[in-house]
Coordinates of C-alpha atoms in Angstrom, one line a residue:
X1239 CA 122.0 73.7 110.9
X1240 CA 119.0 74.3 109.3
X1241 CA 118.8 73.7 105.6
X1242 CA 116.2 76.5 105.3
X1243 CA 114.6 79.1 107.6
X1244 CA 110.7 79.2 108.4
X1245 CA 111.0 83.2 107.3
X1246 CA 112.1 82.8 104.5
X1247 CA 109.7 80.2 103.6
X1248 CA 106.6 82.9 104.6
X1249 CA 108.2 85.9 103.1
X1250 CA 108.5 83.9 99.8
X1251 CA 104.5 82.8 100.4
X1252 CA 105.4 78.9 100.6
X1253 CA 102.4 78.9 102.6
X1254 CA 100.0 79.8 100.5
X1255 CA 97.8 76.8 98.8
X1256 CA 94.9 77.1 96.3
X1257 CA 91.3 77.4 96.8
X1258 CA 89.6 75.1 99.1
X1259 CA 87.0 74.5 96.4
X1260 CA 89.6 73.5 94.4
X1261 CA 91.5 71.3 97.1
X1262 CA 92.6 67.6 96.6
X1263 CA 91.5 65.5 99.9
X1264 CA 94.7 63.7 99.7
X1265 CA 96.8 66.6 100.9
X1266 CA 94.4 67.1 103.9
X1267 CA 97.3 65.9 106.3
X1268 CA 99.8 69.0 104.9
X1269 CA 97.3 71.5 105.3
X1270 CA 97.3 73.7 108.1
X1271 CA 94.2 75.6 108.2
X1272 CA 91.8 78.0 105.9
X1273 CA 91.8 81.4 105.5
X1274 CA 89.3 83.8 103.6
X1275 CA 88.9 80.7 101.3
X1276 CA 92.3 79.8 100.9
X1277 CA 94.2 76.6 102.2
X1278 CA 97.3 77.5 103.8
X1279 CA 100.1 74.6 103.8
X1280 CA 101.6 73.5 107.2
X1281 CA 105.6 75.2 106.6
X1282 CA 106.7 73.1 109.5
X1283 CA 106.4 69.7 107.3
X1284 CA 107.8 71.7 104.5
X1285 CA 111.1 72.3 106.2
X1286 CA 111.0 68.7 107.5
X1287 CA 110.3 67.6 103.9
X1288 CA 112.7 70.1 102.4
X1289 CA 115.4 68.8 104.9
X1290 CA 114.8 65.1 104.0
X1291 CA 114.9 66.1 100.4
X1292 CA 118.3 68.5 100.5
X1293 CA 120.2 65.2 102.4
X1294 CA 118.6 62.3 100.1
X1295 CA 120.1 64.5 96.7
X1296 CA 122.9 65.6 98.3
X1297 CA 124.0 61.7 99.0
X1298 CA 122.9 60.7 95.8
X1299 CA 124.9 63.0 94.0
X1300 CA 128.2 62.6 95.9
X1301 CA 127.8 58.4 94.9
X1302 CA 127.6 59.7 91.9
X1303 CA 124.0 59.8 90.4
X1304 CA 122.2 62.4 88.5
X1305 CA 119.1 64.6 89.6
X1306 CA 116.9 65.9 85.9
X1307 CA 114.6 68.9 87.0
X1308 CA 111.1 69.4 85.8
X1309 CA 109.5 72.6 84.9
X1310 CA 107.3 73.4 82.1
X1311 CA 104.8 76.2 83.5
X1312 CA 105.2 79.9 82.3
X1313 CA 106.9 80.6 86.6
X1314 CA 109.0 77.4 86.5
X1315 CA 110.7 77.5 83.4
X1316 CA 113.6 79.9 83.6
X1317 CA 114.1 79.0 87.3
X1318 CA 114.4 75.4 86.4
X1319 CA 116.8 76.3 83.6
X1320 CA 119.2 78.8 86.2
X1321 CA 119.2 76.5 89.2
X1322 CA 120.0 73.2 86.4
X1323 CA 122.6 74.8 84.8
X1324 CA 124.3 76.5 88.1
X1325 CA 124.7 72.9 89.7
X1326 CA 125.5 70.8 86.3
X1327 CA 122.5 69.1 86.2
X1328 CA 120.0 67.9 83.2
X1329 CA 116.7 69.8 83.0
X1330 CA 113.0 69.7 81.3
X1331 CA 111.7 72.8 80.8
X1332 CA 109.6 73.2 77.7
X1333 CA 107.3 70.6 76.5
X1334 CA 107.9 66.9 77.9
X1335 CA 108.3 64.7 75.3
X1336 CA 106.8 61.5 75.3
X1337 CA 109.5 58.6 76.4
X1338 CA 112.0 60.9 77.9
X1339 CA 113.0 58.4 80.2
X1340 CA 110.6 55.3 79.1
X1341 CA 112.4 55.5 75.7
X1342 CA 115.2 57.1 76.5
X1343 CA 117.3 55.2 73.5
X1344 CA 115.4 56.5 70.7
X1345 CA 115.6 60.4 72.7
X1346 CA 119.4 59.6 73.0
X1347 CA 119.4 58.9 68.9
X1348 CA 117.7 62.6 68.6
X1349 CA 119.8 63.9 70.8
X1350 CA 122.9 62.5 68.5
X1351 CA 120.7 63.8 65.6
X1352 CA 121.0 67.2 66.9
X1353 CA 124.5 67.0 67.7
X1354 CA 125.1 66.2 64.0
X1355 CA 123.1 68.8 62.7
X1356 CA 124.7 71.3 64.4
X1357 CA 128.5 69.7 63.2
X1358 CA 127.1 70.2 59.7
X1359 CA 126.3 73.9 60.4
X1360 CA 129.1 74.7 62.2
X1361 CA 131.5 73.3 59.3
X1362 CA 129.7 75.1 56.9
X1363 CA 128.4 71.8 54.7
X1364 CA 124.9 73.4 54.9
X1365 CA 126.1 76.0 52.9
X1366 CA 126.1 73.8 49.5
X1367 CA 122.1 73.0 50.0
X1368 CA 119.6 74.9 49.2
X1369 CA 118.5 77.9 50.2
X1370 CA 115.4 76.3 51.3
X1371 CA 117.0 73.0 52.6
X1372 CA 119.5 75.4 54.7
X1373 CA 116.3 76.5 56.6
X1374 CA 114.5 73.3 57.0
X1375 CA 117.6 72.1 58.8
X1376 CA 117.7 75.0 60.7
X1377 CA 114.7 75.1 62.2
X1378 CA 115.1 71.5 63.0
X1379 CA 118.4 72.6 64.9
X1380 CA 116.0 75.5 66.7
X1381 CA 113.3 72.8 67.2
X1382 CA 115.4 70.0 68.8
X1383 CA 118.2 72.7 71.0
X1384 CA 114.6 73.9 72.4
X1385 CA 113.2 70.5 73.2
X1386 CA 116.4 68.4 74.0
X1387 CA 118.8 71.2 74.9
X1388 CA 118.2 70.4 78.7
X1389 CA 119.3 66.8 78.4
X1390 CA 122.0 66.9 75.8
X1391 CA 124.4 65.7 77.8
X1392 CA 122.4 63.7 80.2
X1393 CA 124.3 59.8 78.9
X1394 CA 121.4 57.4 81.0
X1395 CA 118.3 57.8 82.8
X1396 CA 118.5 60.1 86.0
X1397 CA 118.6 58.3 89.5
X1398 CA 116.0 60.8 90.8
X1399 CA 113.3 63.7 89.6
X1400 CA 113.1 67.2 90.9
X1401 CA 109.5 68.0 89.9
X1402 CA 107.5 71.6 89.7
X1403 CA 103.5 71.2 89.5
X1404 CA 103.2 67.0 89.4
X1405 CA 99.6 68.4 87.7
X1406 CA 101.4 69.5 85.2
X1407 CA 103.8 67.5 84.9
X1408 CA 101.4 64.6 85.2
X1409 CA 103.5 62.4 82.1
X1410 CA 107.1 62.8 83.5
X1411 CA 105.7 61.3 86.7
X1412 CA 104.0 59.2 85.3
X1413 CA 107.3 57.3 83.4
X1414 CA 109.5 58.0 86.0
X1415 CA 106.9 55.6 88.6
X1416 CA 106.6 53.0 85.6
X1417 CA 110.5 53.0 86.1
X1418 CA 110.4 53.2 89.4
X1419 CA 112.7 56.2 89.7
X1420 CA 112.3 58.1 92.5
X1421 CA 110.9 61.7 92.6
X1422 CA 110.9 64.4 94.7
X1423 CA 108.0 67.3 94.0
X1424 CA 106.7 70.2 94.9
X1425 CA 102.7 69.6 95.0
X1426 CA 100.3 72.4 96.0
X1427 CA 97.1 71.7 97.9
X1428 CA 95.2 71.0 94.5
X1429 CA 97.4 68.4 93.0
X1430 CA 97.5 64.5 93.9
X1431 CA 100.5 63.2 96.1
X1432 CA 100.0 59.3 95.4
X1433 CA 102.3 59.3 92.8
X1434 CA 105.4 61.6 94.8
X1435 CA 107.9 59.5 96.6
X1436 CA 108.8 62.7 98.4
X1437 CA 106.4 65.4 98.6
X1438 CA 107.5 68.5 99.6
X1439 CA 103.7 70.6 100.4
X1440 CA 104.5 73.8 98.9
X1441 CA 103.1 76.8 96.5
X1442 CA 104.2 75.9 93.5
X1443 CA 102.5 78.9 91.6
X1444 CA 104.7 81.8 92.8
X1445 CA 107.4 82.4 91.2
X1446 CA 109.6 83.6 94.7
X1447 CA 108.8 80.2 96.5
X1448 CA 109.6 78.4 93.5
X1449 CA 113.0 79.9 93.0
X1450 CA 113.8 79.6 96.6
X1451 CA 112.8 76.0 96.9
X1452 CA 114.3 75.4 93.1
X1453 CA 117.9 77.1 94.7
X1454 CA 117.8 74.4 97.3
X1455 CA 117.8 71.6 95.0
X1456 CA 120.5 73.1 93.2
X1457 CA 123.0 73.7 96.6
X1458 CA 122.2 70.0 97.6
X1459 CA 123.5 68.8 94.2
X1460 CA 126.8 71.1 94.2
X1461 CA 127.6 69.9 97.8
X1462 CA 127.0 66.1 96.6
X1463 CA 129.2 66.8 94.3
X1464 CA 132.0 68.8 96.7
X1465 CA 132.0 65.3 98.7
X1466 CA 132.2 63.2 95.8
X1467 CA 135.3 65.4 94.3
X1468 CA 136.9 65.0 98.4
X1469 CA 136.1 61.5 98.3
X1470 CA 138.0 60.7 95.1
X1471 CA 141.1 62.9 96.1
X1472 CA 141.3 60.8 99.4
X1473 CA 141.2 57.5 97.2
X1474 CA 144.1 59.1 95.0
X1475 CA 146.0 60.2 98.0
X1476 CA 145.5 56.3 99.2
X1477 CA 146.5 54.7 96.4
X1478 CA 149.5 56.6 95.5
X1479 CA 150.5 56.2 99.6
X1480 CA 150.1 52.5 98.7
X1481 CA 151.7 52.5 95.9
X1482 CA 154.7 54.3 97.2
X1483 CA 155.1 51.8 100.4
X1484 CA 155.7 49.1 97.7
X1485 CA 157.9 50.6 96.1
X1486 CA 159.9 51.2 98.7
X1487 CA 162.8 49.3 99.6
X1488 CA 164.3 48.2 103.3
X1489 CA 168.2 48.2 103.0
X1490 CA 170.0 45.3 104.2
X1491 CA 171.2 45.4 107.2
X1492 CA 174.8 45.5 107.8
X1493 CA 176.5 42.6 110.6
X1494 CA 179.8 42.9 111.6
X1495 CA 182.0 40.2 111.7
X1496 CA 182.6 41.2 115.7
X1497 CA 179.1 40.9 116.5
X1498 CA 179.4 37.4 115.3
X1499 CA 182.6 35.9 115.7
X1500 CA 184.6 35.5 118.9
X1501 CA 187.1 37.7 119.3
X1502 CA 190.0 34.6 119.5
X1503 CA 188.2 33.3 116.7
X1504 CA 188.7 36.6 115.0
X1505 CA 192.4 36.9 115.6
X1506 CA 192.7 33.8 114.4
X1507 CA 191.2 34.3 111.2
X1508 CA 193.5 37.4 110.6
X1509 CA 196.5 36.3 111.8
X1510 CA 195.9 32.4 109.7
X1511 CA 196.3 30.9 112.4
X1512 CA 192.8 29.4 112.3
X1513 CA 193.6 27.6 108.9
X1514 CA 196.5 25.7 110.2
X1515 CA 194.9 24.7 113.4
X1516 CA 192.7 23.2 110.9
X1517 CA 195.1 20.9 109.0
X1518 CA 196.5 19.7 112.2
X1519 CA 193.3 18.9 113.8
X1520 CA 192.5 16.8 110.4
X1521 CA 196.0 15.2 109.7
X1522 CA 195.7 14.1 113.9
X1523 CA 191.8 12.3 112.8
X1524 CA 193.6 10.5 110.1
X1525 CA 196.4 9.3 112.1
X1526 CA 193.7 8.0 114.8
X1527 CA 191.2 5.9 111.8
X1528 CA 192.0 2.5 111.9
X1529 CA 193.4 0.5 108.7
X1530 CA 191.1 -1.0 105.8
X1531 CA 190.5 -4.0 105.9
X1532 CA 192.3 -6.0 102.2
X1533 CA 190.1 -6.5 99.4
X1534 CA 188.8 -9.9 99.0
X1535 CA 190.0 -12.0 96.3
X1536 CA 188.6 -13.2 93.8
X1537 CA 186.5 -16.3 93.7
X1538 CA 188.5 -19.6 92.2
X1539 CA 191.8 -17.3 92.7

């Protein structure tokens, strides 16, 4: 079944690219054709792309990685922040700061910083400061929430970047390639592919096709994560099957003497017979040895 439909993507104006006079020659092979000045994007390698991209995060997230979404423009920014939150997963969507993944310790010590703040507020300690103290912090707390809020509870680097405009977003690509972390984009007719491990030729202007492609993301990541939660149940369901078959315990079985003895033996044996047979089978061996020979005496005797 098909992840998307080709409607859908032309209703929602997928199609639509920039200018040609403002065209990148390096997404010649995704565009279709021009009309009234306009590149319009081939929709068929979008749905291929967009396919390839729904099954790559999908698998990711059921082994258990994390996707981070990217998108800082005025049309991405509350889509980005919907579609995170809806699936669970990190997000970017006001300014990128600097080192978000190449210095992600120091980001993770602001994050903490935040965290802190907020404890401080919450328990009422700012409340013996200063009037003027009392706002500093706050505003801090406003500041970071804005710029960190996304990530907060992102606890390492993401295994793979879900990126809006990569013109834009030009700095978040950039560290994720010096990490070599992969990243999956949607890149318009006027932005440079080199850097996009998985380019998905798109509009990424409109705010419809960016919701639409944005929602796609997000259903990938909550079915990764429906496999990974069925996965882990059939490990439990293992184990405890496992557990349970060493635990339990064969009975003995039961012989009866019958099955083992004769049944003249048996008689014997109740009767006591069989015991005095015995004696007089061993007093008749004795009777039959031969006598000892004397001891010899002793030397000089």
């Amino acid at each position: 079944m098909a992840v998307i439909s080709m409607k859908a993507l032309l209703e929602t104006g997928v199609h639509f690219g920039h200018r040609t006079r403002k065209w990148n020659p390096r997404m010649k092979p995704f565009i279709f054709t021009e009309r009234n000045g306009i590149h319009i994007i081939d929709l068929q390698q979008t749905l291929n792309a967009l396919e390839h991209a729904y099954a790559l995060i999908r698998d990711m997230v059921a082994s258990g990685g994390t996707l981070l979404f990217v998108g800082t423009k005025r049309q991405a920014q509350e889509t980005i922040q919907t579609e995170a939150e809806r699936c669970g997963m990190p997000y970017v969507n006001a300014r990128w700061l600097g080192g978000t993944l190449t210095n992600w310790r120091t980001i993770r010590s602001r994050i903490d910083e935040l965290t802190e703040l907020e404890r401080r507020r919450d328990t009422g300690e700012l409340e013996r400061l200063t009037k003027k103290e009392a706002l500093m912090i706050g505003r801090e707390i406003e500041r970071l929430q804005q710029r960190l809020g996304g990530i907060r509870e992102m606890r390492a680097l993401p295994k793979l970047l879900f990126v809006v405009d990569v013109r834009r977003e030009e700095a978040a690509v950039h560290e994720a390639n010096l990490l070599r972390l992969p990243v999956i984009a949607l890149v318009d007719t006027n932005c440079d592919p080199s850097g996009i491990d998985f380019v998905i030729p798109s509009n990424d202007d409109a705010i419809r096709a960016i919701k639409l492609l944005a929602a796609k993301v997000a259903d990938a990541v909550l079915e990764g994560k429906a496999m990974r939660k069925d996965d882990s149940a059939d490990e439990a369901a293992d184990s405890s099957a496992a557990r349970a078959e060493r635990k339990r315990v064969v009975p003995e079985e039961v012989v009866d003497d019958a099955d083992l003895l004769g049944a003249a033996t048996l008689a014997k044996l109740q009767s006591g017979a069989y015991d005095e047979e015995q004696q007089a089978q061993a007093a008749a061996a004795a009777a039959a040895a031969p006598p000892a020979a004397p001891a010899a005496e002793e030397a000089g005797s």
